PDB file of C-alpha atoms in Angstrom:
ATOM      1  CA  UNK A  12       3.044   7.190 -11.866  1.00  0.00           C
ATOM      2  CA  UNK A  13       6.721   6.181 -11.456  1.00  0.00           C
ATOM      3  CA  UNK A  14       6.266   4.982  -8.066  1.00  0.00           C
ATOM      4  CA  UNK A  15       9.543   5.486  -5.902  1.00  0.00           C
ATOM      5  CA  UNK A  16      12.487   5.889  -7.770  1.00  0.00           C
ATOM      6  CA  UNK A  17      15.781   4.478  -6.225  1.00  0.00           C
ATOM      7  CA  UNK A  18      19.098   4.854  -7.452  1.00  0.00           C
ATOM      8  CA  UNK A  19      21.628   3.369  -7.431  1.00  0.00           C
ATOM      9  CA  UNK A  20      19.775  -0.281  -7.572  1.00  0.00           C
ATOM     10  CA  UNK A  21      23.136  -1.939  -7.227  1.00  0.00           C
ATOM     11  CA  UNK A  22      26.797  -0.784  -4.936  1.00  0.00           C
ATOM     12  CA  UNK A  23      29.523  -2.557  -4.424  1.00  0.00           C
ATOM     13  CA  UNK A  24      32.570  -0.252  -2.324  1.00  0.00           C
ATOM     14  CA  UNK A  25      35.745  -0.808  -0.140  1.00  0.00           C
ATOM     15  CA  UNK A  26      35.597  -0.955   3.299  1.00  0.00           C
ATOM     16  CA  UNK A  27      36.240   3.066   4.556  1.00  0.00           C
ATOM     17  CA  UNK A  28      34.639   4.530   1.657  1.00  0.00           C
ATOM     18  CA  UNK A  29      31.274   7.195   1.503  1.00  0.00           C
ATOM     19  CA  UNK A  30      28.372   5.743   0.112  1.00  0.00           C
ATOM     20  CA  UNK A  31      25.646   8.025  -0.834  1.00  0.00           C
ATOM     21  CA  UNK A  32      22.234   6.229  -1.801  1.00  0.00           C
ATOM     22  CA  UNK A  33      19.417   8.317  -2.933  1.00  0.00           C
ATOM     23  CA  UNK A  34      15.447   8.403  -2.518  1.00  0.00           C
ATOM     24  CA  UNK A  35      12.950  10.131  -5.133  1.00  0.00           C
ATOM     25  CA  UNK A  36       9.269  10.367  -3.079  1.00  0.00           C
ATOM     26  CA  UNK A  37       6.056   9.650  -5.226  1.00  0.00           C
ATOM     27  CA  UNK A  38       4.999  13.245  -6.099  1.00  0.00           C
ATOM     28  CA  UNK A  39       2.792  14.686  -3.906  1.00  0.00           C
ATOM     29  CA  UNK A  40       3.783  12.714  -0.462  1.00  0.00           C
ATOM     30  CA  UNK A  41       4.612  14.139   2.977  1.00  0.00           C
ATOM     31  CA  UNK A  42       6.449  10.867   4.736  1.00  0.00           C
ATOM     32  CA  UNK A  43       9.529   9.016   3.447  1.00  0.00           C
ATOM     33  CA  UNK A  44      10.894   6.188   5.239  1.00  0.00           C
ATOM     34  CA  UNK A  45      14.460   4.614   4.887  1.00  0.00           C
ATOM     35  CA  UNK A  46      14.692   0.779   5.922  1.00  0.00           C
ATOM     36  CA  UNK A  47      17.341  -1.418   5.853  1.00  0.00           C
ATOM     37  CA  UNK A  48      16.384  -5.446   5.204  1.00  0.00           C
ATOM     38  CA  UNK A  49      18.904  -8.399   6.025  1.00  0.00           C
ATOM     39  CA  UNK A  50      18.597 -11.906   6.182  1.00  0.00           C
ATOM     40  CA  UNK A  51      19.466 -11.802   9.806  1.00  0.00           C
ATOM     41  CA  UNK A  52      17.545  -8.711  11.197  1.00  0.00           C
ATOM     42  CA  UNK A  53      14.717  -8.548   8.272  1.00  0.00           C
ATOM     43  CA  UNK A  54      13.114  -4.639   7.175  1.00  0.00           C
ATOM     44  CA  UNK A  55      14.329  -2.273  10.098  1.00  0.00           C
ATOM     45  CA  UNK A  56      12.673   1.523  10.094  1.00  0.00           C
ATOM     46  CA  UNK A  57      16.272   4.130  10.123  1.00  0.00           C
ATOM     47  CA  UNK A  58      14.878   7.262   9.673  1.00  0.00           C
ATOM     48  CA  UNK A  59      11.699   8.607   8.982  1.00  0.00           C
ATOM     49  CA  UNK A  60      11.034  12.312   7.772  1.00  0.00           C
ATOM     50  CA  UNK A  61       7.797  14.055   7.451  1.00  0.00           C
ATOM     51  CA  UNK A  62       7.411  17.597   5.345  1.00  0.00           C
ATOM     52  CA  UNK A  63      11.124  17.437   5.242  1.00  0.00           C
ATOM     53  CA  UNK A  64      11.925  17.220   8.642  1.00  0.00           C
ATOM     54  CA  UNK A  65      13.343  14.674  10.663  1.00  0.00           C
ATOM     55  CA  UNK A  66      10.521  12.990  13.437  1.00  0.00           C
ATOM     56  CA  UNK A  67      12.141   9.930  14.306  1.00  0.00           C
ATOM     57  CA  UNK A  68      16.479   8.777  13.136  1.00  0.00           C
ATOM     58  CA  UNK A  69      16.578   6.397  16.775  1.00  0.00           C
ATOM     59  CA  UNK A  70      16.807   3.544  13.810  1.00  0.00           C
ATOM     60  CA  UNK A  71      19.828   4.736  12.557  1.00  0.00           C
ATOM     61  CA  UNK A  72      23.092   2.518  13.703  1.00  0.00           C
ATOM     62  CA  UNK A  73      25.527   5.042  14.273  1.00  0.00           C
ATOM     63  CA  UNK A  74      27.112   8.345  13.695  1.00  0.00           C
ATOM     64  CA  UNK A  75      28.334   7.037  10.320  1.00  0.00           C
ATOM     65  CA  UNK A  76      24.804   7.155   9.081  1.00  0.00           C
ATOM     66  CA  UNK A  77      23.436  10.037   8.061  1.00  0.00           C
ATOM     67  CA  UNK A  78      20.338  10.966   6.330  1.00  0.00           C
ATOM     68  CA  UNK A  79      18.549  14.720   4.151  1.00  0.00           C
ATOM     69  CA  UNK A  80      15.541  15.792   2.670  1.00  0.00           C
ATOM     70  CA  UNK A  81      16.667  18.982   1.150  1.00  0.00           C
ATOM     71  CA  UNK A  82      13.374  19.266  -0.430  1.00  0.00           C
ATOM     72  CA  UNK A  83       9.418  17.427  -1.009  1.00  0.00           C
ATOM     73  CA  UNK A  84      10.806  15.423  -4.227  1.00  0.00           C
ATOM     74  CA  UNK A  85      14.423  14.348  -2.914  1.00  0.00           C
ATOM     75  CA  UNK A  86      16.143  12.318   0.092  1.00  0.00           C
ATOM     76  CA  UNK A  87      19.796  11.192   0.489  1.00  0.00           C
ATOM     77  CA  UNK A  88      21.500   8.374   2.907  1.00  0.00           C
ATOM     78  CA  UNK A  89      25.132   8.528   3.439  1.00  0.00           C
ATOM     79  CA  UNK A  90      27.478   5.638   4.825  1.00  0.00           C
ATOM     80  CA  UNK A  91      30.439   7.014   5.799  1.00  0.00           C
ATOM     81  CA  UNK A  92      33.025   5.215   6.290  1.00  0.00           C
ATOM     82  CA  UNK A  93      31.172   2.333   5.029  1.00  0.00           C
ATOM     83  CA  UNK A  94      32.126  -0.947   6.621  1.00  0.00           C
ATOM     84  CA  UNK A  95      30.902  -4.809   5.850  1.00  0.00           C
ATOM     85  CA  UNK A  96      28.487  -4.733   8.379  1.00  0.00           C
ATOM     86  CA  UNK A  97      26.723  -2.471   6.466  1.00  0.00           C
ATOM     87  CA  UNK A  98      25.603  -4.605   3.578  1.00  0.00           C
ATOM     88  CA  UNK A  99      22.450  -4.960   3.033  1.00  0.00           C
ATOM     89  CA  UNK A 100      19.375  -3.577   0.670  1.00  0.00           C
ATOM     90  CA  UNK A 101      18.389  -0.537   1.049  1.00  0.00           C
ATOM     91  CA  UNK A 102      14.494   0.897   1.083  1.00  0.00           C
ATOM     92  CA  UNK A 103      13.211   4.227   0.475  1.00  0.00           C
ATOM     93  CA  UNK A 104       9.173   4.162   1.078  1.00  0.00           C
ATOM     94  CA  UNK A 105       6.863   7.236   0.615  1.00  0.00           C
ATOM     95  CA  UNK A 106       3.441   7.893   1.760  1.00  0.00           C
ATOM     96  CA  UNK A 107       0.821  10.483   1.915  1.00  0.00           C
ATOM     97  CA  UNK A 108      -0.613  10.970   5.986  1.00  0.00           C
ATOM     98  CA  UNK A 109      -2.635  13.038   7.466  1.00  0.00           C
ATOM     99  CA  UNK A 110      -0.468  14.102  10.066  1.00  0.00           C
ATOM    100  CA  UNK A 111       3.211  13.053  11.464  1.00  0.00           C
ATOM    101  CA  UNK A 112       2.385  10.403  13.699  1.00  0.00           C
ATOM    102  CA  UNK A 113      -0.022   8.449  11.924  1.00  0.00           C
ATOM    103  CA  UNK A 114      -0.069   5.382   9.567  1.00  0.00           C
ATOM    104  CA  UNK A 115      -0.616   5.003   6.395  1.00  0.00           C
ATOM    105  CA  UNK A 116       0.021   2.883   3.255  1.00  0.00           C
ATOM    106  CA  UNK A 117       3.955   3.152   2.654  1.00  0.00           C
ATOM    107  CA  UNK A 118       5.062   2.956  -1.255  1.00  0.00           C
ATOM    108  CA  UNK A 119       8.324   0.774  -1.564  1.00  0.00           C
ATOM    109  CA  UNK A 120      11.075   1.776  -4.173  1.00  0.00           C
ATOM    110  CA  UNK A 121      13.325  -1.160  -5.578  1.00  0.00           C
ATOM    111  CA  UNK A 122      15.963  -0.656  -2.974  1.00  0.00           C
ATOM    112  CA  UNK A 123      19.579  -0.303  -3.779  1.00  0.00           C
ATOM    113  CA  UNK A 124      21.502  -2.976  -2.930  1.00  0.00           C
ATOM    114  CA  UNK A 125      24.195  -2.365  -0.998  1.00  0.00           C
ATOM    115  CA  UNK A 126      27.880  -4.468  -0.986  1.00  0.00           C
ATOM    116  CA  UNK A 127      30.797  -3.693   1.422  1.00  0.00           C
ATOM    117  CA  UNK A 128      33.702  -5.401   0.623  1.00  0.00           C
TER     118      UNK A 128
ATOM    119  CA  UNK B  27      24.903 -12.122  -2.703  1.00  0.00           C
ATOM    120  CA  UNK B  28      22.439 -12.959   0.256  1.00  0.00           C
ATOM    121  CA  UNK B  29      24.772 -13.602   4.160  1.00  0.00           C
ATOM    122  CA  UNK B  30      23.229 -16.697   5.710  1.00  0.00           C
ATOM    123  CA  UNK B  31      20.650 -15.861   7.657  1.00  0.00           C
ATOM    124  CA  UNK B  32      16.728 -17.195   8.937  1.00  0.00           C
ATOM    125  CA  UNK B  33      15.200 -19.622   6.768  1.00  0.00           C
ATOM    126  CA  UNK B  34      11.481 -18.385   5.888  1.00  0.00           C
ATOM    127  CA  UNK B  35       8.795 -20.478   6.783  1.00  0.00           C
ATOM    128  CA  UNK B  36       7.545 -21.855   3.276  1.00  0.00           C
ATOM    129  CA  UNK B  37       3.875 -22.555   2.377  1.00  0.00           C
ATOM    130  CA  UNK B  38       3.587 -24.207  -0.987  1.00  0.00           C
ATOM    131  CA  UNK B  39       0.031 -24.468  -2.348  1.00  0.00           C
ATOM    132  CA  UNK B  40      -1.483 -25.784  -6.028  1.00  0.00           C
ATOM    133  CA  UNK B  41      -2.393 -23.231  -8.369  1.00  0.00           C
ATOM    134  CA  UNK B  42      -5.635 -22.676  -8.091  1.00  0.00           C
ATOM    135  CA  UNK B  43      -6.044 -23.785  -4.510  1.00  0.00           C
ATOM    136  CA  UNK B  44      -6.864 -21.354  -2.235  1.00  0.00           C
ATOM    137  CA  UNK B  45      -3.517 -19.581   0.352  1.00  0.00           C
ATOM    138  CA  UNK B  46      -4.072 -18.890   3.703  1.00  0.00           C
ATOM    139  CA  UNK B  47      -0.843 -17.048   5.456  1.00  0.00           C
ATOM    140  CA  UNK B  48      -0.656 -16.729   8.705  1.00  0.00           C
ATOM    141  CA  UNK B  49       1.298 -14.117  11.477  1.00  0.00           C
ATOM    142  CA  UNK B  50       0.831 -13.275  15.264  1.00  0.00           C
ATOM    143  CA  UNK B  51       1.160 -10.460  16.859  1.00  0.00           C
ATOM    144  CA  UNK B  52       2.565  -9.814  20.890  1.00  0.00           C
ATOM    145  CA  UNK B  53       1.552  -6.190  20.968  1.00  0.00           C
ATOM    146  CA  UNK B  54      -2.012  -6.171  22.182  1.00  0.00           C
ATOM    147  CA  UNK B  55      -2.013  -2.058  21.754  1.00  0.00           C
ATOM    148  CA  UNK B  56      -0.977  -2.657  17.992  1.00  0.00           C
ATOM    149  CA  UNK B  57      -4.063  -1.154  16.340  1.00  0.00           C
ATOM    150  CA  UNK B  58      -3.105  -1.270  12.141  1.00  0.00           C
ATOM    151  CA  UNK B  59      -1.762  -4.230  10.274  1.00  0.00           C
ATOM    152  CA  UNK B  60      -0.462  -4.530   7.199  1.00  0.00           C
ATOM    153  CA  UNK B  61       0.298  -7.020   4.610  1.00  0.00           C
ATOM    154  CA  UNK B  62       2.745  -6.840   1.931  1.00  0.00           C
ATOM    155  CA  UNK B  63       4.062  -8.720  -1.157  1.00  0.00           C
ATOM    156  CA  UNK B  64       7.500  -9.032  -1.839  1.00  0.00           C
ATOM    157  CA  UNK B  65       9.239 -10.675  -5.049  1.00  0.00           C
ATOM    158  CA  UNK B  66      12.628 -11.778  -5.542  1.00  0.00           C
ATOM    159  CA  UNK B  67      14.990  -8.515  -6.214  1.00  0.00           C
ATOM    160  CA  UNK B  68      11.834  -5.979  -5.794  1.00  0.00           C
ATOM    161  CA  UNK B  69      10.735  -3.655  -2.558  1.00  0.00           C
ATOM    162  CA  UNK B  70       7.963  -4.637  -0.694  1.00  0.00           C
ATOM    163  CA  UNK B  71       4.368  -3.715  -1.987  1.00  0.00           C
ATOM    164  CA  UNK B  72       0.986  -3.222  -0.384  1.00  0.00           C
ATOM    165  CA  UNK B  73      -1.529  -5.492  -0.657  1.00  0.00           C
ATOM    166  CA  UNK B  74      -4.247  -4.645   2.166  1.00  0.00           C
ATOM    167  CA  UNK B  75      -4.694  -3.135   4.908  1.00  0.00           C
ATOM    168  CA  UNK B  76      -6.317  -3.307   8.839  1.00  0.00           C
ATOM    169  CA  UNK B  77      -7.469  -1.190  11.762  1.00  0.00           C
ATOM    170  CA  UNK B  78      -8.405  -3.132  15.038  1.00  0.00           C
ATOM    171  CA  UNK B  79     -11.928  -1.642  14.648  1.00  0.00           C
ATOM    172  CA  UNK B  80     -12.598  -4.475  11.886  1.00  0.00           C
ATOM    173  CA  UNK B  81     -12.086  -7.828  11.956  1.00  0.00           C
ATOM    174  CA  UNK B  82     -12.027  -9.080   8.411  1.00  0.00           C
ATOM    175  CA  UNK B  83     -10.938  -6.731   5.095  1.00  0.00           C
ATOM    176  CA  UNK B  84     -11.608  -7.782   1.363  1.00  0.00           C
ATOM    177  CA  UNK B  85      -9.462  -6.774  -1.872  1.00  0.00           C
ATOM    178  CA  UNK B  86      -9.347  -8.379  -4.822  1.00  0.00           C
ATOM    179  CA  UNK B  87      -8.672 -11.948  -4.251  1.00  0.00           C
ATOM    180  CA  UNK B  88      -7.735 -11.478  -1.050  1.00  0.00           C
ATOM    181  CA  UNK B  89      -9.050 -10.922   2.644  1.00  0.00           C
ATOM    182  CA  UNK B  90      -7.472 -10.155   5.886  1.00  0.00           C
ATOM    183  CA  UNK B  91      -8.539 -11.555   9.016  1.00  0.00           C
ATOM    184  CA  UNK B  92      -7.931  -9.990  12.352  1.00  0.00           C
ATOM    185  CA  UNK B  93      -8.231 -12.141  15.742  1.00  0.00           C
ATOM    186  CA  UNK B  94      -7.621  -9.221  18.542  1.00  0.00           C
ATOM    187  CA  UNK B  95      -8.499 -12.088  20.995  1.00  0.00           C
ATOM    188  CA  UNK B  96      -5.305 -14.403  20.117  1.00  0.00           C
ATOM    189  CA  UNK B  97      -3.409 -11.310  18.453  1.00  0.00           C
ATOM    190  CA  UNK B  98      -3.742 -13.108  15.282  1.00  0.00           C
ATOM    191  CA  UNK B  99      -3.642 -11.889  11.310  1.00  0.00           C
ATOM    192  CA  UNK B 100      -4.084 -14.235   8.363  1.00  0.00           C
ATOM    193  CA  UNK B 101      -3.925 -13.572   4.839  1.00  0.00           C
ATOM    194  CA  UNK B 102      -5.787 -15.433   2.311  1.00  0.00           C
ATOM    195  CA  UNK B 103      -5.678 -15.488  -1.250  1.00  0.00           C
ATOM    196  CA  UNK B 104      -8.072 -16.889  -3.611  1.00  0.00           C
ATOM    197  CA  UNK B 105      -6.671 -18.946  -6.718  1.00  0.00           C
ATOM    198  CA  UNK B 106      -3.386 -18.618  -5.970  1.00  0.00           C
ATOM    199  CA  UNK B 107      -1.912 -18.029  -9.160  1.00  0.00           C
ATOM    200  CA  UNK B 108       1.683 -18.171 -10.388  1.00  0.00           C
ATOM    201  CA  UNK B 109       2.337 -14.547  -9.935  1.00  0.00           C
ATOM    202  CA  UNK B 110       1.452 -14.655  -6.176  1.00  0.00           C
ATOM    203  CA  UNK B 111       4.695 -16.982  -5.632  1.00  0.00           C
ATOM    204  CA  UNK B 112       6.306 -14.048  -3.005  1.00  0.00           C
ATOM    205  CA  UNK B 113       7.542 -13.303   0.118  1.00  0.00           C
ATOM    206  CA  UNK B 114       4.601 -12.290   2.499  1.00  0.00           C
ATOM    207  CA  UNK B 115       5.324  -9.589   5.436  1.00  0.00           C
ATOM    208  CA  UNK B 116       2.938  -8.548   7.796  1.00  0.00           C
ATOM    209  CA  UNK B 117       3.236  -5.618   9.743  1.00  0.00           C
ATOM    210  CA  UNK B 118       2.008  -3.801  12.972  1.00  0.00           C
ATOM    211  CA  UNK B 119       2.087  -0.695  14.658  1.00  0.00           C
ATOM    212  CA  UNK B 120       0.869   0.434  17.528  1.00  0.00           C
ATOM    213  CA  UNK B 121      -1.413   4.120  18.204  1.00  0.00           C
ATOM    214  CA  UNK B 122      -1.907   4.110  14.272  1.00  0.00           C
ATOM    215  CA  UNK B 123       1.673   5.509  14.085  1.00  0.00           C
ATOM    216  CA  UNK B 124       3.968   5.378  11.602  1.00  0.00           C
ATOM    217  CA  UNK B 125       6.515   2.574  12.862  1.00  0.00           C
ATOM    218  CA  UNK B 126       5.653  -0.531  11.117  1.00  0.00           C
ATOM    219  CA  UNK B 127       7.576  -3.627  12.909  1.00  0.00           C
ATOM    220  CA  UNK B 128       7.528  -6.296  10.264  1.00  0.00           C
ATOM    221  CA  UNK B 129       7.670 -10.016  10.842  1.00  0.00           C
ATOM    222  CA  UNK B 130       9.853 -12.319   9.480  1.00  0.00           C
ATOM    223  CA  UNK B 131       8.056 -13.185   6.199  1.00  0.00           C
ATOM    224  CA  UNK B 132       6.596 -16.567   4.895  1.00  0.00           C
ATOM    225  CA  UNK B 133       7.344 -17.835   1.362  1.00  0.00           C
ATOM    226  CA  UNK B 134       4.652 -18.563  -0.743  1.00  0.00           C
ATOM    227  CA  UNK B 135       5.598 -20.966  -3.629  1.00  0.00           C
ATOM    228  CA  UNK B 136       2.699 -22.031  -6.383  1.00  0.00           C
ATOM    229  CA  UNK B 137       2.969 -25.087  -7.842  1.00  0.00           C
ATOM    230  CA  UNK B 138       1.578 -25.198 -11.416  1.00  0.00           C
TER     231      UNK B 138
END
């Protein structure tokens, strides 16, 4: 198994520019998380989606963020305009639960690391 | 690279020797715990799981101890080898739901 595939691992952009990072699920889950980890404010939950859909974005910052599961084997997160605040590394994590609320083990991807300069 | 930020608590232990890692809690309706491994420049991976229903979990080399009474999780690791040297998270949620709230991390280094 590939595990969660991230890409890209590395982004380094101007200040006002889009940023579009991108999230490939382990085959066969329902949940996909987004995190952000700093230094300063360690893993934080943005968005979570289950079966596709959006259940809970209250982690996302702002209106710049923005976040789609078109489909069960694809996820996008888009920056935009991207500002230094926004550096960080990036997580997708995928799991397979038994229903929308509940917990399970979450699968990491290497997270894309993000630079705003 | 990395913005200044927290310095990790660091527990450094002989290989060999045995780790214990500790993390409280505050939520006393958090009801699943997590632990997970995370080395330099890689995500975060599972290494064992909780529910409140249990108080101690065993993997491979490692066990989880749960302490509803003092809201307290430790992780221990027998013959901490080389490859354990990692950043430990735990992680809590409350109602079995999805939102994990991570602590801060310790470091784990292995002396050889």
């Amino acid at each position: 198994d590939a595990g969660v595939i991230q890409s890209p691992r590395h982004e380094v952009t101007e200040m006002g520019q889009e940023v579009t990072l991108r999230c490939k699920p382990i085959s066969g889950h329902n949940s996909l998380f987004w995190y952000r980890q700093t230094m300063m404010r360690g893993l934080e939950l943005l968005i979570y989606f289950n079966n596709n859909v959006p259940i809970d974005d209250s982690g996302m910052p702002e209106d710049r963020f923005s976040a789609k599961m078109p489909n069960a084997s694809f996820s996008t997160l888009k920056i935009q305009p991207s500002e230094p605040r926004d550096s960080a590394v990036y997580f997708c994590a995928s799991s397979l639960s038994g229903g929308p609320l509940l917990a399970y083990e979450q699968y990491f991807g290497p997270g894309t690391r993000l630079t705003v300069t | 690279g990395e913005s200044v930020g927290l310095h990790l608590p660091t527990l450094s232990v002989q290989e060999g020797d045995n780790s214990i890692i500790n993390c409280a809690y505050s939520n006393s309706a958090s009801d699943y715990f997590i632990w997970y491994k995370q080395e330099s420049g890689k995500g975060p991976q599972f290494i064992i799981d909780i529910r409140s229903n249990m108080d101690k979990r065993q993997g491979q080399r490692v066990t989880v101890l749960l302490n509803k009474t003092v809201k307290h999780l430790s992780l221990q690791i027998a013959a901490t080898q080389p490859g354990d040297s990692a950043v430990y998270f735990c992680a809590e949620s409350e109602d079995s739901s999805y939102k994990l709230i991570f602590g801060s991390g310790t470091r784990l280094l292995v002396r050889p």
